[in-house]
Coordinates of C-alpha atoms and ligand atoms in Angstrom, one line a residue:
X1 CA -103.8 112.7 41.2
X2 CA -102.4 112.4 44.7
X3 CA -98.7 112.6 45.2
X4 CA -97.0 111.1 48.2
X5 CA -96.1 113.9 50.6
X6 CA -95.0 112.1 53.7
X7 CA -91.4 111.7 54.6
X8 CA -91.6 108.1 53.5
X9 CA -89.3 107.2 50.6
X10 CA -90.3 104.6 48.0
X11 CA -87.8 101.7 48.3
X12 CA -85.6 100.9 45.3
X13 CA -86.4 97.8 43.3
X14 CA -85.0 94.6 44.6
X15 CA -82.0 93.5 42.6
X16 CA -82.5 90.3 40.7
X17 CA -79.6 88.1 39.6
X18 CA -81.0 87.1 36.3
X19 CA -79.6 84.1 34.4
X20 CA -79.7 84.4 30.7
X21 CA -83.0 82.8 29.8
X22 CA -82.6 79.3 28.7
X23 CA -79.0 79.1 29.8
X24 CA -78.1 77.2 32.9
X25 CA -80.2 76.2 35.8
X26 CA -80.9 77.5 39.3
X27 CA -82.7 74.8 41.3
X28 CA -84.0 77.4 43.8
X29 CA -85.6 79.4 41.0
X30 CA -88.2 79.0 38.4
X31 CA -85.9 80.7 35.8
X32 CA -83.3 79.4 33.4
X33 CA -84.5 75.9 33.0
X34 CA -83.5 74.5 29.6
X35 CA -86.4 73.3 27.5
X36 CA -86.1 69.9 25.9
X37 CA -87.3 69.2 22.4
X38 CA -86.7 70.0 18.8
X39 CA -88.5 73.3 18.2
X40 CA -89.8 74.3 14.8
X41 CA -88.1 77.4 13.4
X42 CA -89.9 80.7 14.2
X43 CA -89.7 81.5 10.5
X44 CA -91.6 78.3 9.5
X45 CA -94.6 79.7 7.5
X46 CA -96.7 76.7 8.4
X47 CA -96.7 77.3 12.2
X48 CA -100.3 78.5 12.4
X49 CA -101.5 75.6 10.2
X50 CA -99.5 73.1 12.2
X51 CA -100.9 74.4 15.6
X52 CA -104.4 74.4 14.1
X53 CA -104.1 70.8 12.8
X54 CA -102.6 69.5 16.0
X55 CA -105.2 71.1 18.2
X56 CA -108.0 69.8 16.0
X57 CA -106.5 66.3 16.2
X58 CA -106.5 66.4 20.0
X59 CA -110.1 67.8 20.1
X60 CA -111.5 67.8 23.7
X61 CA -108.5 66.0 25.0
X62 CA -106.7 69.3 25.2
X63 CA -107.7 72.6 26.7
X64 CA -105.4 75.6 26.1
X65 CA -105.3 78.5 28.6
X66 CA -103.9 81.9 27.6
X67 CA -102.9 84.5 30.2
X68 CA -103.7 88.1 29.2
X69 CA -100.0 88.9 29.0
X70 CA -99.3 86.3 26.3
X71 CA -98.3 87.1 22.7
X72 CA -101.1 87.4 20.1
X73 CA -99.6 84.4 18.2
X74 CA -100.3 82.2 21.2
X75 CA -103.5 83.8 22.4
X76 CA -105.2 83.0 19.1
X77 CA -105.1 79.3 20.1
X78 CA -106.4 79.8 23.6
X79 CA -109.7 78.2 24.5
X80 CA -110.0 80.8 27.3
X81 CA -108.1 83.9 28.3
X82 CA -107.9 85.4 31.7
X83 CA -105.7 86.2 34.8
X84 CA -104.0 83.5 36.7
X85 CA -106.8 82.6 39.0
X86 CA -109.5 82.7 36.5
X87 CA -107.4 80.3 34.3
X88 CA -106.8 77.9 37.1
X89 CA -110.5 77.8 37.8
X90 CA -111.3 77.3 34.1
X91 CA -108.9 74.4 34.1
X92 CA -110.7 72.8 37.1
X93 CA -114.0 73.3 35.3
X94 CA -112.8 71.0 32.4
X95 CA -112.4 67.6 34.0
X96 CA -112.8 65.9 30.6
X97 CA -109.6 67.5 29.3
X98 CA -106.7 65.1 29.7
X99 CA -104.1 67.8 28.9
X100 CA -104.2 71.4 30.1
X101 CA -101.7 73.4 28.1
X102 CA -101.0 76.5 30.2
X103 CA -99.7 79.5 28.2
X104 CA -98.6 81.5 31.1
X105 CA -95.8 81.1 33.7
X106 CA -94.7 78.4 36.1
X107 CA -96.6 79.4 39.3
X108 CA -99.8 79.5 37.3
X109 CA -99.4 76.0 36.0
X110 CA -98.7 74.9 39.5
X111 CA -102.0 76.4 40.7
X112 CA -103.8 74.7 37.8
X113 CA -102.2 71.4 38.8
X114 CA -103.3 71.9 42.4
X115 CA -106.9 72.6 41.4
X116 CA -107.4 70.0 38.6
X117 CA -108.0 66.3 39.0
X118 CA -105.0 64.0 39.6
X119 CA -105.5 62.3 36.2
X120 CA -105.3 65.6 34.3
X121 CA -101.8 66.7 33.2
X122 CA -100.8 70.4 33.2
X123 CA -98.2 71.3 30.6
X124 CA -96.1 74.5 30.4
X125 CA -94.9 74.8 26.8
X126 CA -91.5 76.3 27.9
X127 CA -90.1 75.4 31.3
X128 CA -88.1 78.6 31.3
X129 CA -91.3 80.6 31.7
X130 CA -90.9 81.5 35.3
X131 CA -91.8 84.7 37.2
X132 CA -89.2 86.9 38.7
X133 CA -91.6 88.0 41.4
X134 CA -92.4 84.4 42.5
X135 CA -88.6 83.7 42.5
X136 CA -88.1 86.5 45.0
X137 CA -89.7 84.5 47.8
X138 CA -87.9 81.1 48.3
X139 CA -89.3 78.7 50.9
X140 CA -86.1 78.5 52.9
X141 CA -86.0 82.3 53.3
X142 CA -89.6 82.5 54.3
X143 CA -89.2 79.8 56.9
X144 CA -86.1 81.6 58.3
X145 CA -88.2 84.7 58.7
X146 CA -91.0 82.8 60.4
X147 CA -88.6 81.2 62.8
X148 CA -87.4 84.6 63.8
X149 CA -91.0 85.7 64.3
X150 CA -91.5 82.7 66.5
X151 CA -88.3 83.5 68.5
X152 CA -89.7 87.0 69.1
X153 CA -93.0 85.6 70.3
X154 CA -95.0 87.4 67.6
X155 CA -95.7 84.5 65.1
X156 CA -99.0 83.7 66.9
X157 CA -100.2 87.2 66.1
X158 CA -99.3 87.0 62.4
X159 CA -101.4 85.8 59.6
X160 CA -99.4 85.0 56.4
X161 CA -101.0 86.1 53.2
X162 CA -99.5 85.3 49.8
X163 CA -100.3 86.7 46.4
X164 CA -101.4 84.2 43.8
X165 CA -98.0 85.1 42.1
X166 CA -96.0 82.8 44.3
X167 CA -94.7 79.3 44.1
X168 CA -96.7 76.3 45.3
X169 CA -94.1 75.9 48.1
X170 CA -95.0 79.4 49.4
X171 CA -98.8 78.7 49.1
X172 CA -98.2 75.5 51.1
X173 CA -96.3 77.4 53.8
X174 CA -99.2 79.9 54.1
X175 CA -101.8 77.0 54.2
X176 CA -100.0 75.2 57.0
X177 CA -99.8 78.4 59.0
X178 CA -103.5 79.2 58.7
X179 CA -103.2 82.0 56.1
X180 CA -104.8 82.8 52.8
X181 CA -103.9 83.3 49.1
X182 CA -105.1 86.5 47.5
X183 CA -105.3 88.0 44.0
X184 CA -105.1 91.6 43.0
X185 CA -108.9 91.7 42.9
X186 CA -109.5 90.4 46.4
X187 CA -106.5 91.6 48.3
X188 CA -108.5 93.9 50.5
X189 CA -111.0 91.2 51.4
X190 CA -108.1 88.8 52.2
X191 CA -106.5 91.5 54.5
X192 CA -109.9 92.3 56.2
X193 CA -110.3 88.5 56.9
X194 CA -106.6 88.3 58.1
X195 CA -106.9 91.2 60.5
X196 CA -110.0 89.4 62.1
X197 CA -107.7 86.4 62.7
X198 CA -104.6 88.2 64.0
X199 CA -103.1 91.6 64.6
X200 CA -100.4 91.5 61.9
X201 CA -100.0 90.3 58.4
X202 CA -96.9 88.8 56.7
X203 CA -97.5 89.7 53.1
X204 CA -95.7 87.7 50.3
X205 CA -94.1 88.2 47.8
X206 CA -95.2 91.6 46.3
X207 CA -94.4 94.5 48.6
X208 CA -96.4 96.9 46.3
X209 CA -99.7 95.0 46.3
X210 CA -99.4 94.6 50.1
X211 CA -98.6 98.3 50.7
X212 CA -101.0 99.7 48.2
X213 CA -103.9 97.6 49.6
X214 CA -103.1 98.4 53.2
X215 CA -102.6 102.1 52.8
X216 CA -104.9 103.1 50.0
X217 CA -107.8 100.7 50.6
X218 CA -107.6 100.1 54.4
X219 CA -106.4 103.4 55.7
X220 CA -103.2 102.2 57.2
X221 CA -100.2 104.6 57.6
X222 CA -97.1 103.9 55.6
X223 CA -95.4 103.6 59.0
X224 CA -97.6 100.7 59.8
X225 CA -95.8 98.7 57.1
X226 CA -92.2 97.4 57.3
X227 CA -90.2 95.9 54.6
X228 CA -88.6 92.5 55.3
X229 CA -85.4 92.1 53.1
X230 CA -84.6 88.3 53.0
X231 CA -81.0 89.1 52.1
X232 CA -80.4 90.9 55.4
X233 CA -80.1 89.4 58.9
X234 CA -83.6 89.5 60.5
X235 CA -84.9 91.1 57.3
X236 CA -82.9 94.3 58.1
X237 CA -85.5 95.1 60.8
X238 CA -85.1 95.6 64.5
X239 CA -87.2 93.6 67.0
X240 CA -89.1 96.8 67.9
X241 CA -89.9 97.5 64.2
X242 CA -91.3 93.9 63.8
X243 CA -93.2 94.1 67.1
X244 CA -94.8 97.5 66.1
X245 CA -95.6 96.7 62.5
X246 CA -99.1 95.8 61.3
X247 CA -98.0 94.8 57.8
X248 CA -94.7 92.9 57.3
X249 CA -94.1 93.2 53.6
X250 CA -91.7 90.8 51.8
X251 CA -89.2 92.6 49.6
X252 CA -90.4 91.4 46.2
X253 CA -91.8 93.1 43.2
X254 CA -92.9 92.5 39.6
X255 CA -90.1 93.4 37.2
X256 CA -92.7 94.7 34.7
X257 CA -95.0 96.8 36.9
X258 CA -92.0 97.9 39.1
X259 CA -90.5 99.7 36.1
X260 CA -93.2 102.5 36.0
X261 CA -92.1 105.6 37.9
X262 CA -93.7 108.8 39.0
X263 CA -91.8 110.4 36.1
X264 CA -93.7 108.1 33.7
X265 CA -96.9 109.6 35.0
X266 CA -95.7 113.2 34.9
X267 CA -94.4 112.8 31.4
X268 CA -97.5 111.3 30.0
X269 CA -99.7 113.9 31.6
X270 CA -97.6 116.7 30.0
X271 CA -97.5 114.9 26.6
X272 CA -101.3 114.0 26.5
X273 CA -103.5 116.5 28.2
X274 CA -106.6 115.0 29.8
X275 CA -105.1 111.5 29.7
X276 CA -106.4 108.9 32.2
X277 CA -103.7 107.1 34.0
X278 CA -104.7 103.5 34.8
X279 CA -102.4 101.2 36.6
X280 CA -102.1 97.8 38.2
X281 CA -101.7 97.6 42.0
X282 CA -98.3 95.8 41.5
X283 CA -97.0 99.3 40.6
X284 CA -94.9 101.2 43.1
X285 CA -96.9 103.1 45.7
X286 CA -96.0 106.6 44.4
X287 CA -97.2 105.6 40.9
X288 CA -100.5 104.2 42.2
X289 CA -101.0 107.4 44.3
X290 CA -100.4 109.5 41.2
X291 CA -102.7 107.5 39.0
X292 CA -106.4 108.1 38.3
X293 CA -107.5 104.5 38.5
X294 CA -106.0 101.4 39.9
X295 CA -107.1 97.8 39.6
X296 CA -106.4 94.2 38.6
X297 CA -105.9 93.0 35.0
X298 CA -109.6 92.2 34.7
X299 CA -110.5 95.7 36.1
X300 CA -108.2 97.3 33.5
X301 CA -109.8 95.4 30.6
X302 CA -113.3 96.3 31.8
X303 CA -112.3 100.0 32.3
X304 CA -110.9 100.3 28.8
X305 CA -113.9 98.4 27.3
X306 CA -116.3 100.8 29.0
X307 CA -114.3 104.0 28.3
X308 CA -115.9 106.6 26.0
X309 CA -114.8 106.9 22.4
X310 CA -112.1 109.6 22.0
X311 CA -110.8 109.2 25.6
X312 CA -107.1 108.8 26.2
X313 CA -105.6 106.2 28.5
X314 CA -102.0 105.6 29.7
X315 CA -101.9 102.1 31.0
X316 CA -99.4 100.7 33.5
X317 CA -99.4 97.0 32.9
X318 CA -97.9 94.4 30.6
X319 CA -97.3 95.5 27.0
X320 CA -99.0 92.6 25.2
X321 CA -102.2 93.4 27.0
X322 CA -102.0 97.1 26.4
X323 CA -101.2 96.6 22.7
X324 CA -104.2 94.2 22.3
X325 CA -106.5 96.6 24.0
X326 CA -105.3 99.5 21.8
X327 CA -106.0 97.3 18.7
X328 CA -109.4 96.3 19.9
X329 CA -110.4 99.9 20.6
X330 CA -109.2 102.1 17.7
X331 CA -111.7 104.8 18.7
X332 CA -109.8 105.3 22.0
X333 CA -106.2 106.5 22.5
X334 CA -104.7 103.6 24.5
X335 CA -101.0 103.8 25.2
X336 CA -98.3 102.2 27.4
X337 CA -97.6 104.3 30.5
X338 CA -93.8 104.3 29.9
X339 CA -92.2 105.5 26.7
X340 CA -89.7 102.6 26.9
X341 CA -91.9 99.6 26.2
X342 CA -91.3 96.4 28.0
X343 CA -92.8 92.9 27.8
X344 CA -92.8 90.4 30.6
X345 CA -89.7 88.5 29.3
X346 CA -90.7 85.2 30.9
X347 CA -94.3 85.3 29.7
X348 CA -92.8 85.9 26.3
X349 CA -90.9 82.6 26.5
X350 CA -94.1 80.9 25.3
X351 CA -94.1 81.5 21.6
X352 CA -95.8 79.8 18.7
X353 CA -92.8 77.4 18.1
X354 CA -93.1 76.1 21.7
X355 CA -96.9 75.8 21.4
X356 CA -96.6 73.9 18.1
X357 CA -94.0 71.6 19.6
X358 CA -96.1 70.9 22.7
X359 CA -99.3 70.2 20.7
X360 CA -97.5 68.0 18.2
X361 CA -95.8 66.0 21.0
X362 CA -99.2 65.3 22.5
X363 CA -100.5 64.2 19.1
X364 CA -97.5 61.8 18.9
X365 CA -98.4 60.3 22.3
X366 CA -95.6 62.0 24.3
X367 CA -96.5 64.4 27.1
X368 CA -93.8 67.1 27.5
X369 CA -93.1 69.6 30.3
X370 CA -95.6 68.3 32.9
X371 CA -95.9 70.5 36.0
X372 CA -96.5 68.5 39.1
X373 CA -96.9 69.7 42.6
X374 CA -96.1 67.0 45.2
X375 CA -99.1 65.8 47.2
X376 CA -98.2 67.4 50.6
X377 CA -97.5 70.8 49.1
X378 CA -100.6 70.6 47.0
X379 CA -102.8 69.7 50.0
X380 CA -101.4 72.6 52.1
X381 CA -101.6 75.1 49.3
X382 CA -105.1 74.0 48.7
X383 CA -106.0 75.0 52.3
X384 CA -104.9 78.6 51.6
X385 CA -106.6 78.6 48.2
X386 CA -109.8 77.3 49.6
X387 CA -109.6 79.9 52.3
X388 CA -109.4 82.5 49.6
X389 CA -112.5 81.1 47.9
X390 CA -114.3 81.2 51.3
X391 CA -113.6 84.9 51.8
X392 CA -116.7 86.8 52.7
Ligands
LIG401 S1 -95.8 90.3 34.7 FE1 -94.6 90.3 36.7 S2 -95.8 89.1 38.1 FE2 -96.5 88.6 36.0 S3 -95.3 86.8 35.3 FE3 -94.2 88.7 34.6 S4 -92.8 89.1 36.3 FE4 -94.3 87.7 37.1

């Protein structure tokens, strides 16, 4: 365990103006988009049978992807489970499937659309399944920041890097400015490559992944990183701060991983002696510093699979995954890091009624909730995704 001792203070979470899910629309956001259709009642006892029958009727025409954070009732129908990038790759590896039903959130379906063939259709069972982190970086805001960097004469030194958890628009921006996409598994490699291309990185949209990777994996000082707040003039930073910074972090975070605090870690260590604290790098810097292990969702799954019987684990990631791992390993004590449990509310928008509705619509010859990225954005985003695939 390694507590942060510097004078540096962990920034508070970025406020998010949440619309009530499913109520109203915000065109600049992935959230709050009404979902069309006549959904079956959640209490319908035939939902499992209906999903099974519809999926069987569609056969190889449909391929169902399930993100690790999805509900069990949905995961049981997934042809493959994984993190966002693995799922997009799996979709691309199934050119025979006409329909890719993406049980995840909007930015993931966009990535699948970018990577699959034009004739394949990617479907999100509930259009209100957005991602609050992706929503924290809107293209107009990012372009305003970039124009300021150009005015300061530093844009030529900066390589933009975006986390996979961003909209296609942001990936397109990064692609047209010679940057790269990264995942939580390859963020260090992406930063190593970026610092060979330039002397600064503009990291979008997750401040925590950017900071944790730069400081804990690359040996940067916390003072090498500045936080660009899109709601303040010039990001709330002086020209000197921007000129001196090596990492310009966008002020975004994941509302699930951002909720874990240093107190969650202290509390579980007192309550469960000998517990191993395992967290995702989207967690706050002080939490990651205080944890025993840090890694991507796939890393967390492998660590828990390999853990010895009888060991205790407090896991700082999404609850559906933690619960599923606990059920899969009854010989290990696997618990949620925080005592107040919390799902990703937008991931949870995809439930069995939405999946049944989607599959039955496809059987009836109607294709609902297609996610399409326009050609120019897809081409530019593909440049940044291909650069990630080419990382050494
Ligand atoms: S867990 Fe966090 S990053 Fe993932 S979809 Fe939910 S809000 Fe977005």
